[in-house]
PDB file of C-alpha atoms in Angstrom:
ATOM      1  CA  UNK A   1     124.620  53.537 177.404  1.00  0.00           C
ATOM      2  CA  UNK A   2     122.266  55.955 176.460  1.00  0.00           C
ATOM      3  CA  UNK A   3     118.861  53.486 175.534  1.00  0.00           C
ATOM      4  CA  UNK A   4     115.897  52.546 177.323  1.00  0.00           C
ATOM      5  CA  UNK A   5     117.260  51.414 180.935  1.00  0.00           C
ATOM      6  CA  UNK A   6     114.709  49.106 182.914  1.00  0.00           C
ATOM      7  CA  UNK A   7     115.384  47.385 186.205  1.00  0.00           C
ATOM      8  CA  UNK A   8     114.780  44.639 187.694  1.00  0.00           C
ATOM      9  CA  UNK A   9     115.397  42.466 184.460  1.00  0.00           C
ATOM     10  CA  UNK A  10     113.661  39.820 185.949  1.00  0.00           C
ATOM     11  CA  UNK A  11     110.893  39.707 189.327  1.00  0.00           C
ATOM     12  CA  UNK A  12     109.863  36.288 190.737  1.00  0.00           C
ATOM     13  CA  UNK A  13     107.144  37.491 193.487  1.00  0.00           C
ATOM     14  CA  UNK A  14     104.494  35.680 195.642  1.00  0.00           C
ATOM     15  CA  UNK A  15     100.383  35.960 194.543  1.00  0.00           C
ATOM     16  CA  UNK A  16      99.334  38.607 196.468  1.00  0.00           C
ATOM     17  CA  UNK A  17     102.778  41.172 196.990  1.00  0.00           C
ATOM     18  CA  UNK A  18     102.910  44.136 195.253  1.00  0.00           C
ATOM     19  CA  UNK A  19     105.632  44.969 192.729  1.00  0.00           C
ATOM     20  CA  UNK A  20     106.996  47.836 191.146  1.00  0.00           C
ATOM     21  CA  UNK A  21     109.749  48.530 187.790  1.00  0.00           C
ATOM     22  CA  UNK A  22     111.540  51.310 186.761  1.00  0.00           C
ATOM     23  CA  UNK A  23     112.192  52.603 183.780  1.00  0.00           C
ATOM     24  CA  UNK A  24     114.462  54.997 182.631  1.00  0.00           C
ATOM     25  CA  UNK A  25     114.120  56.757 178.689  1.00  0.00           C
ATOM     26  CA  UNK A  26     116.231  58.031 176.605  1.00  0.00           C
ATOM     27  CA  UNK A  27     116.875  61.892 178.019  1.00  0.00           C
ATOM     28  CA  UNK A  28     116.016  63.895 175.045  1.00  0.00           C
ATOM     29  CA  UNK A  29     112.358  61.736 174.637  1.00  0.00           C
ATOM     30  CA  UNK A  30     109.601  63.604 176.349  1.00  0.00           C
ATOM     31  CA  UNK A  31     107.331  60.857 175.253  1.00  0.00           C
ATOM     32  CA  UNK A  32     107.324  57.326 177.734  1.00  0.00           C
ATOM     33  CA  UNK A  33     105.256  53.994 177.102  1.00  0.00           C
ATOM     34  CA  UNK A  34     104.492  50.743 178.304  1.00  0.00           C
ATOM     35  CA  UNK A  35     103.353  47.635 177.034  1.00  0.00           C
ATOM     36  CA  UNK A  36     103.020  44.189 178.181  1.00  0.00           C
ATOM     37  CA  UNK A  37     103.932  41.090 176.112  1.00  0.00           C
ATOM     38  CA  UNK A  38     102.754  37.496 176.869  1.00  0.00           C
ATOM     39  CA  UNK A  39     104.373  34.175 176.015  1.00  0.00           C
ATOM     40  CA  UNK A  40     103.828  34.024 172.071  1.00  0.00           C
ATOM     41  CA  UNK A  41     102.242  37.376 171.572  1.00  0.00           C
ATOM     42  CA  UNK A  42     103.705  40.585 170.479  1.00  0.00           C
ATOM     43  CA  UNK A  43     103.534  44.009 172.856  1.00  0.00           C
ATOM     44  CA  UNK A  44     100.228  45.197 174.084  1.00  0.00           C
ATOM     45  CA  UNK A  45      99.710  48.977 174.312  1.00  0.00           C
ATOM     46  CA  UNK A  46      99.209  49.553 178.269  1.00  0.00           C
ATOM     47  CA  UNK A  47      99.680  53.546 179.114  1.00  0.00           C
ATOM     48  CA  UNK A  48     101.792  56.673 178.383  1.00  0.00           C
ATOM     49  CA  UNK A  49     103.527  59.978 179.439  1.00  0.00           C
ATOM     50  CA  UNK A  50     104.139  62.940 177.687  1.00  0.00           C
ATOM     51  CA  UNK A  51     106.685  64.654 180.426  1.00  0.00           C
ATOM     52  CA  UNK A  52     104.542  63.971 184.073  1.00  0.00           C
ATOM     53  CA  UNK A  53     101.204  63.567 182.658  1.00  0.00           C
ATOM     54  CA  UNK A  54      99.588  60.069 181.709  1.00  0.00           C
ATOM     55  CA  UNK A  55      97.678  60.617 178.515  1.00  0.00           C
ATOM     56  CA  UNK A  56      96.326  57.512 178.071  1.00  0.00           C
ATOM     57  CA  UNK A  57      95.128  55.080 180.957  1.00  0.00           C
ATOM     58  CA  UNK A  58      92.096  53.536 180.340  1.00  0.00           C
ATOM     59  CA  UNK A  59      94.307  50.134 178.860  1.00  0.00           C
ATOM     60  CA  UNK A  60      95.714  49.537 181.558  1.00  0.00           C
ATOM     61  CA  UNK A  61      94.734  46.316 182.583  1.00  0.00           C
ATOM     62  CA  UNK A  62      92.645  46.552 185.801  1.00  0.00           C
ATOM     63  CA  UNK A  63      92.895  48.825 188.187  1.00  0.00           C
ATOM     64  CA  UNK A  64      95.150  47.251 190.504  1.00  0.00           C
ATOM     65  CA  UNK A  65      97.846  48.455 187.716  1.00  0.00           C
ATOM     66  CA  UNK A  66      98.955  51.827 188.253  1.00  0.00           C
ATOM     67  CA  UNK A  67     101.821  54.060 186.332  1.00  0.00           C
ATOM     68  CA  UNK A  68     103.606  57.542 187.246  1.00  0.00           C
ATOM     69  CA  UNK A  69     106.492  59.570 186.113  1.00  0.00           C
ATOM     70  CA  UNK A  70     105.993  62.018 188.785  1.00  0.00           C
ATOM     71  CA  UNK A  71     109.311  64.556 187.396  1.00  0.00           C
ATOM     72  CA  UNK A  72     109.001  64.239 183.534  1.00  0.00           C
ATOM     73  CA  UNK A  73     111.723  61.687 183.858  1.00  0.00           C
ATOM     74  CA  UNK A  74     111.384  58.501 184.704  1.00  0.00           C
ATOM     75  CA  UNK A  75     108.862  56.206 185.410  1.00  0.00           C
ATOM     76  CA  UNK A  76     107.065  53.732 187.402  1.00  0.00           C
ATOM     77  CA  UNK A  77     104.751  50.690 186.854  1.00  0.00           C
ATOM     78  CA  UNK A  78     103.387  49.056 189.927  1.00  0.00           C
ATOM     79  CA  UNK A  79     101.380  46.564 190.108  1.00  0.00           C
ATOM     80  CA  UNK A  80      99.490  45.387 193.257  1.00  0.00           C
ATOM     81  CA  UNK A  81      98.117  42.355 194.399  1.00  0.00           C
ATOM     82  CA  UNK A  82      99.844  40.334 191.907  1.00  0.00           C
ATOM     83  CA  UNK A  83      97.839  37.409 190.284  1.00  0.00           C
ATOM     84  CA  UNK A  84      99.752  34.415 188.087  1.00  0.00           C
ATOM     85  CA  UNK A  85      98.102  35.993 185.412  1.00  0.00           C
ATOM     86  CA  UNK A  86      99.655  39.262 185.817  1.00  0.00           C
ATOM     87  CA  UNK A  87     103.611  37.345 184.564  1.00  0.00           C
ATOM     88  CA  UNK A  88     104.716  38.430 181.412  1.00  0.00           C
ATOM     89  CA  UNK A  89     107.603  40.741 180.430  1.00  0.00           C
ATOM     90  CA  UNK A  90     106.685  44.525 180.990  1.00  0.00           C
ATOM     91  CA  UNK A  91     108.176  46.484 178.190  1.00  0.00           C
ATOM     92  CA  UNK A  92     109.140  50.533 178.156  1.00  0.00           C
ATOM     93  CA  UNK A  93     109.580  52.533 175.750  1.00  0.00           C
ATOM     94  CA  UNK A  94     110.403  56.049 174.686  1.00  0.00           C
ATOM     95  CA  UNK A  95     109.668  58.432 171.619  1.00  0.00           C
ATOM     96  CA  UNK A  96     109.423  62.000 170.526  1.00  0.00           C
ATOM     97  CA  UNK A  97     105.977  63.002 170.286  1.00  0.00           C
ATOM     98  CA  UNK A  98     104.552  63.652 166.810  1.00  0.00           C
ATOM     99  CA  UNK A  99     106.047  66.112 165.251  1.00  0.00           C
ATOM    100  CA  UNK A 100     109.050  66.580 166.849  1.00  0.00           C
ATOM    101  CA  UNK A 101     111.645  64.912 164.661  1.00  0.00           C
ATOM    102  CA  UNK A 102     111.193  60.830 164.197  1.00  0.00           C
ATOM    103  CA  UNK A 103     108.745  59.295 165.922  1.00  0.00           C
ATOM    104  CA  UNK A 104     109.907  55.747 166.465  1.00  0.00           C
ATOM    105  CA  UNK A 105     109.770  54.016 169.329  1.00  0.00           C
ATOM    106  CA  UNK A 106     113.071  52.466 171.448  1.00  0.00           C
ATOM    107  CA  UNK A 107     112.314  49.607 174.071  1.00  0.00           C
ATOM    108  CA  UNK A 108     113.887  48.673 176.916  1.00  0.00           C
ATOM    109  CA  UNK A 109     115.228  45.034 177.380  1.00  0.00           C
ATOM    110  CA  UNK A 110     111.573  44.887 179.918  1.00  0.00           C
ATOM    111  CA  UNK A 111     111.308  43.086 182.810  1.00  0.00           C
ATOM    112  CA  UNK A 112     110.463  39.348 183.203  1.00  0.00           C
ATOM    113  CA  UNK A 113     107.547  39.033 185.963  1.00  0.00           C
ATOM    114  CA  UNK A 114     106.677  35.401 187.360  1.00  0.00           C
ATOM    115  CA  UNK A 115     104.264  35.035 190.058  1.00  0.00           C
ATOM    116  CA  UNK A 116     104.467  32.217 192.033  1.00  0.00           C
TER     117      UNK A 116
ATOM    118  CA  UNK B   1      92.770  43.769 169.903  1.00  0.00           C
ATOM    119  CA  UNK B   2      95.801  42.836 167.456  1.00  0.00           C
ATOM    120  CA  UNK B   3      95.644  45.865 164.598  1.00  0.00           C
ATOM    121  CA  UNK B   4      98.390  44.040 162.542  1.00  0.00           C
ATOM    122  CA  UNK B   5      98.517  40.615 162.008  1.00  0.00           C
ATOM    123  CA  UNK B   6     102.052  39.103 160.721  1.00  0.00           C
ATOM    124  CA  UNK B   7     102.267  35.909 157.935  1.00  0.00           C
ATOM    125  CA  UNK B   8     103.875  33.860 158.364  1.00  0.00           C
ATOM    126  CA  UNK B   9     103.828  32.880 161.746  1.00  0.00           C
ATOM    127  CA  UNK B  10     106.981  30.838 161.641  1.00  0.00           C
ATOM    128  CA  UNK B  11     109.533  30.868 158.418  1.00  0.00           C
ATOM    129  CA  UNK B  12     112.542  28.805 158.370  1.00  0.00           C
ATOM    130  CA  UNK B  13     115.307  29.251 155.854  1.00  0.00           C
ATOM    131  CA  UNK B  14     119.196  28.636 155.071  1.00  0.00           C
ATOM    132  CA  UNK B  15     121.651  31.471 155.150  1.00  0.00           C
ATOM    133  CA  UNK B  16     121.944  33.606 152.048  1.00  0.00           C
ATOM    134  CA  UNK B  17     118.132  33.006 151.426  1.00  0.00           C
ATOM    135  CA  UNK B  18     115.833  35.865 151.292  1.00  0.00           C
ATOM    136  CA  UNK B  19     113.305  36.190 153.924  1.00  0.00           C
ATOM    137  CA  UNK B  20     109.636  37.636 152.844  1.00  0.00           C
ATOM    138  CA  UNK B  21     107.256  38.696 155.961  1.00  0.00           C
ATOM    139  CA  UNK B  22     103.611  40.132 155.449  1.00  0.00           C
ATOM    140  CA  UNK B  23     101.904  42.216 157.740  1.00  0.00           C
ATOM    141  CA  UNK B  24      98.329  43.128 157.083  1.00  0.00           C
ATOM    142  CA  UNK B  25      96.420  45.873 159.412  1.00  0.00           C
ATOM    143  CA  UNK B  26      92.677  47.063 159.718  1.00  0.00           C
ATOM    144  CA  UNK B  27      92.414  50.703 159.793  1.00  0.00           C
ATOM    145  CA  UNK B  28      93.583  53.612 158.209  1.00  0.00           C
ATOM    146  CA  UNK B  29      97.369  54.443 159.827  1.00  0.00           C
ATOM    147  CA  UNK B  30      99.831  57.254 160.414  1.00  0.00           C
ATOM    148  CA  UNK B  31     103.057  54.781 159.769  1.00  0.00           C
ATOM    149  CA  UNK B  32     103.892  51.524 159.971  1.00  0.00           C
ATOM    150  CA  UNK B  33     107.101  50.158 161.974  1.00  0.00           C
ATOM    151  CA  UNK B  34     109.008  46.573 162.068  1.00  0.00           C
ATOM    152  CA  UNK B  35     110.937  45.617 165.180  1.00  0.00           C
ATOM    153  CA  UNK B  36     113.379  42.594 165.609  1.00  0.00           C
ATOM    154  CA  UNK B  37     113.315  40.563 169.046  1.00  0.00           C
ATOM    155  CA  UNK B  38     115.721  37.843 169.920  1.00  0.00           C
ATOM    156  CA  UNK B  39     114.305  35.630 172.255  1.00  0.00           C
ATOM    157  CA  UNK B  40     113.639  36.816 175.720  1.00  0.00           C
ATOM    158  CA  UNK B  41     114.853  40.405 175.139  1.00  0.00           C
ATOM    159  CA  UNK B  42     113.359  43.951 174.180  1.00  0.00           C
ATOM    160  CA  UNK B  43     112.387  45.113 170.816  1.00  0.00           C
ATOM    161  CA  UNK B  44     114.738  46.806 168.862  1.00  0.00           C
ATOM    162  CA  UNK B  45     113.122  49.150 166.071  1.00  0.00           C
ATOM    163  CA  UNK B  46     114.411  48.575 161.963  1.00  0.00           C
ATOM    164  CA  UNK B  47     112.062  50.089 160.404  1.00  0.00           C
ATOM    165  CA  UNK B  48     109.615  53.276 160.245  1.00  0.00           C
ATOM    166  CA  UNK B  49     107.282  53.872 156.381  1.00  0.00           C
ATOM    167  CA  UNK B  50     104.852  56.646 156.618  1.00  0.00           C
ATOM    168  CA  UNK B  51     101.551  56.666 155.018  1.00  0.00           C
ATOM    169  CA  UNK B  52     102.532  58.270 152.210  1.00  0.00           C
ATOM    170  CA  UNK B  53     105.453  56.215 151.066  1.00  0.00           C
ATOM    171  CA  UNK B  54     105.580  53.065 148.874  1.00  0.00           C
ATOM    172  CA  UNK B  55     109.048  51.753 149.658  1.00  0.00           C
ATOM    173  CA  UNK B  56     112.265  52.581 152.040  1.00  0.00           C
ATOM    174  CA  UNK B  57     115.151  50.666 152.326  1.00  0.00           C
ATOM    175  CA  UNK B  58     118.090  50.120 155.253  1.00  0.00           C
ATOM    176  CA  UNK B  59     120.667  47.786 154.393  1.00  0.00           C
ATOM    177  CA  UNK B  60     119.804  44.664 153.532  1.00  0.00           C
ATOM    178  CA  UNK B  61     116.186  45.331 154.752  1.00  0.00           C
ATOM    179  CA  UNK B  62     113.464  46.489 151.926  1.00  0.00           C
ATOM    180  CA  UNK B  63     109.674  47.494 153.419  1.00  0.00           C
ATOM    181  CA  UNK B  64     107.045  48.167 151.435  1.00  0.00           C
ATOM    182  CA  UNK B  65     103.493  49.477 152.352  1.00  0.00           C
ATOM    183  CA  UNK B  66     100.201  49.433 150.097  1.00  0.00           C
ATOM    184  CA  UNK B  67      97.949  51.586 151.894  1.00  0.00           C
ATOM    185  CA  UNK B  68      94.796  50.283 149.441  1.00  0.00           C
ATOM    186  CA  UNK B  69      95.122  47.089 150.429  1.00  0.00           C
ATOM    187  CA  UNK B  70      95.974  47.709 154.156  1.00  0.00           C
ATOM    188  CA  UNK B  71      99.284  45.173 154.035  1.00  0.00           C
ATOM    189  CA  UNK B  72     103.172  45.648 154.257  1.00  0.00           C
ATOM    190  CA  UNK B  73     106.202  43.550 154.067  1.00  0.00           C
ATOM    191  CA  UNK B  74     109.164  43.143 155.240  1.00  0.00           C
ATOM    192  CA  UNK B  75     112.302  41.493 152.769  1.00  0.00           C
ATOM    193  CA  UNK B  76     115.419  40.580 154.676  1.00  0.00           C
ATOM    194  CA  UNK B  77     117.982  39.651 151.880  1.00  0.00           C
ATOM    195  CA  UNK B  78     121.082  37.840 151.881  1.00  0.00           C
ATOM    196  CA  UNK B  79     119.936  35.696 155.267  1.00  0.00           C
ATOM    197  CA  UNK B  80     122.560  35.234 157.666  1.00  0.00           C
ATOM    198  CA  UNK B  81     122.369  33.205 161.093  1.00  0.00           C
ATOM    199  CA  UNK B  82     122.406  36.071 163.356  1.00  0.00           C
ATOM    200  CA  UNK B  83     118.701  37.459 162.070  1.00  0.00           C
ATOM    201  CA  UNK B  84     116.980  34.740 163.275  1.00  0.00           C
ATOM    202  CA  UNK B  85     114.611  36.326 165.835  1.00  0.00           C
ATOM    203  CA  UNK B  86     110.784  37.457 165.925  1.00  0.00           C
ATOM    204  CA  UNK B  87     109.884  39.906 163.594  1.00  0.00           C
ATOM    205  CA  UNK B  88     106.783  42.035 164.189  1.00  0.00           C
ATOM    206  CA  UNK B  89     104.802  44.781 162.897  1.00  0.00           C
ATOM    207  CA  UNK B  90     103.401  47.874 165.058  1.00  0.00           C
ATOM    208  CA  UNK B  91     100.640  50.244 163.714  1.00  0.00           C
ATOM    209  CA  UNK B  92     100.669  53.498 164.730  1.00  0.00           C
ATOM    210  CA  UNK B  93      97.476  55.498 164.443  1.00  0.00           C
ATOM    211  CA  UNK B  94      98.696  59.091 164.566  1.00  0.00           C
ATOM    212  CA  UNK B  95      99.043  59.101 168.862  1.00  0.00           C
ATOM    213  CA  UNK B  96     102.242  57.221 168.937  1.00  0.00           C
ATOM    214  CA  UNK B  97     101.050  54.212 170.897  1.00  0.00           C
ATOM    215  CA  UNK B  98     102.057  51.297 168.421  1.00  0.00           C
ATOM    216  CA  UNK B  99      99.571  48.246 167.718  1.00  0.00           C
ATOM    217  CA  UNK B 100     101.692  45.129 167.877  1.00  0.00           C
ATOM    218  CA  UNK B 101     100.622  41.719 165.535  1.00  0.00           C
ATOM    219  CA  UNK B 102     101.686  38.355 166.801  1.00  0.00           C
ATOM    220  CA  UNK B 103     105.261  38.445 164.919  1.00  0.00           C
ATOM    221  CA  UNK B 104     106.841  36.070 162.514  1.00  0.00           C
ATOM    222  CA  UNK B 105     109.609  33.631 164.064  1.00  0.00           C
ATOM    223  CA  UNK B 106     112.383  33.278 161.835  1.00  0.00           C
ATOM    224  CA  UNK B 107     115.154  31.032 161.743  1.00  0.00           C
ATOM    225  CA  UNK B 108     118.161  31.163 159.715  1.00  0.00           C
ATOM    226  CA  UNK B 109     120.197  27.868 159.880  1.00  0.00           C
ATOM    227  CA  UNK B 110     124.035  28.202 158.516  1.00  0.00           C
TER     228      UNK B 110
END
């Protein structure tokens, strides 16, 4: 399978522990993304990679949210001190940056957070 | 904030119907993409329409965009069970990072 891989699938954690996902693009994308989706809403825009270095950060939620994709490849999202607030399904998603052939996105099947 | 907003927000229709979804947007855009999502799982991309194109077609899917009036739609002909699933539109600005509306839930019953 050569799509978006993400892992776990799902994460049931306790308020308070600190959790991270993977993600894994597709090889040839140089371009990485995450986004968060909540019960009834669609994907919102939270950071992204082009190779190691995080373009964008400033929507990421607060700043106990971090991201890295220390090799270009893939990535983490970690999220500390986990509030009930923080479950939702964390999405990735990779791309080729503008300009570099089609730019459309592919997601991941995410990762379902609950926090107990 | 939401950038695209996606009417309606529920649609419900027997097979071999044709499905209309509208997506309408705020500010000026580089393209314009519509993902499916079955419930509970990731996104999976249909459709991209750049700025400068009026129509595109894949299968039995038609998008069309109308930069003047900032809107776009998706047609799904020909219904069948198996497209029942959340629909949404993503803006993206010119950087990539997509703008998501709400989605429209549609269900196809046989």
């Amino acid at each position: 399978d050569t799509g978006v891989s993400q892992d776990p699938r799902h994460k049931i954690t306790k308020r308070g522990q600190n959790v991270t996902f993977r993600c894994d693009p597709i090889s040839e994308h140089n371009r990485l993304y995450w986004y968060r989706q909540t019960l009834g809403q669609g994907p919102e825009f939270l950071t992204y990679f082009q190779n190691e270095a995080q373009l964008e950060k400033s929507r990421l939620l607060s700043d106990r949210f971090s991201a890295e994709r220390p090799k270009g490849s893939f990535s983490t999202l970690e999220i500390q001190r986990t509030e009930q607030g923080d479950s939702a399904m964390y999405l990735c998603a990779s791309s080729h940056p503008p300009g570099q052939g089609n730019t459309e996105a592919f997601f991941g099947q995410g990762t379902r957070l609950t926090v107990v | 904030s939401q950038q695209g907003e996606e009417d309606p927000q529920a649609l419900s229709i027997q097979e071999g119907e044709n499905a209309t979804m509208n997506c309408s947007y705020k500010t000026s855009i580089n393209n314009l993409q519509w993902y499916r999502q079955n419930s509970g799982r990731g996104l999976v991309h249909l459709i991209l329409i750049r700025s400068n194109e009026r129509e595109k077609h894949s299968g039995r899917l038609r998008v069309t965009l109308d930069t003047s009036k900032k809107s776009s739609s998706l047609l799904i002909t020909a219904s069948r069970a198996a497209d029942t699933a959340s629909y949404f539109c993503a803006t993206d600005l010119g950087y990539s990072t997509l703008t998501f509306g709400k989605g429209t839930m549609l269900l196809v019953s046989p």
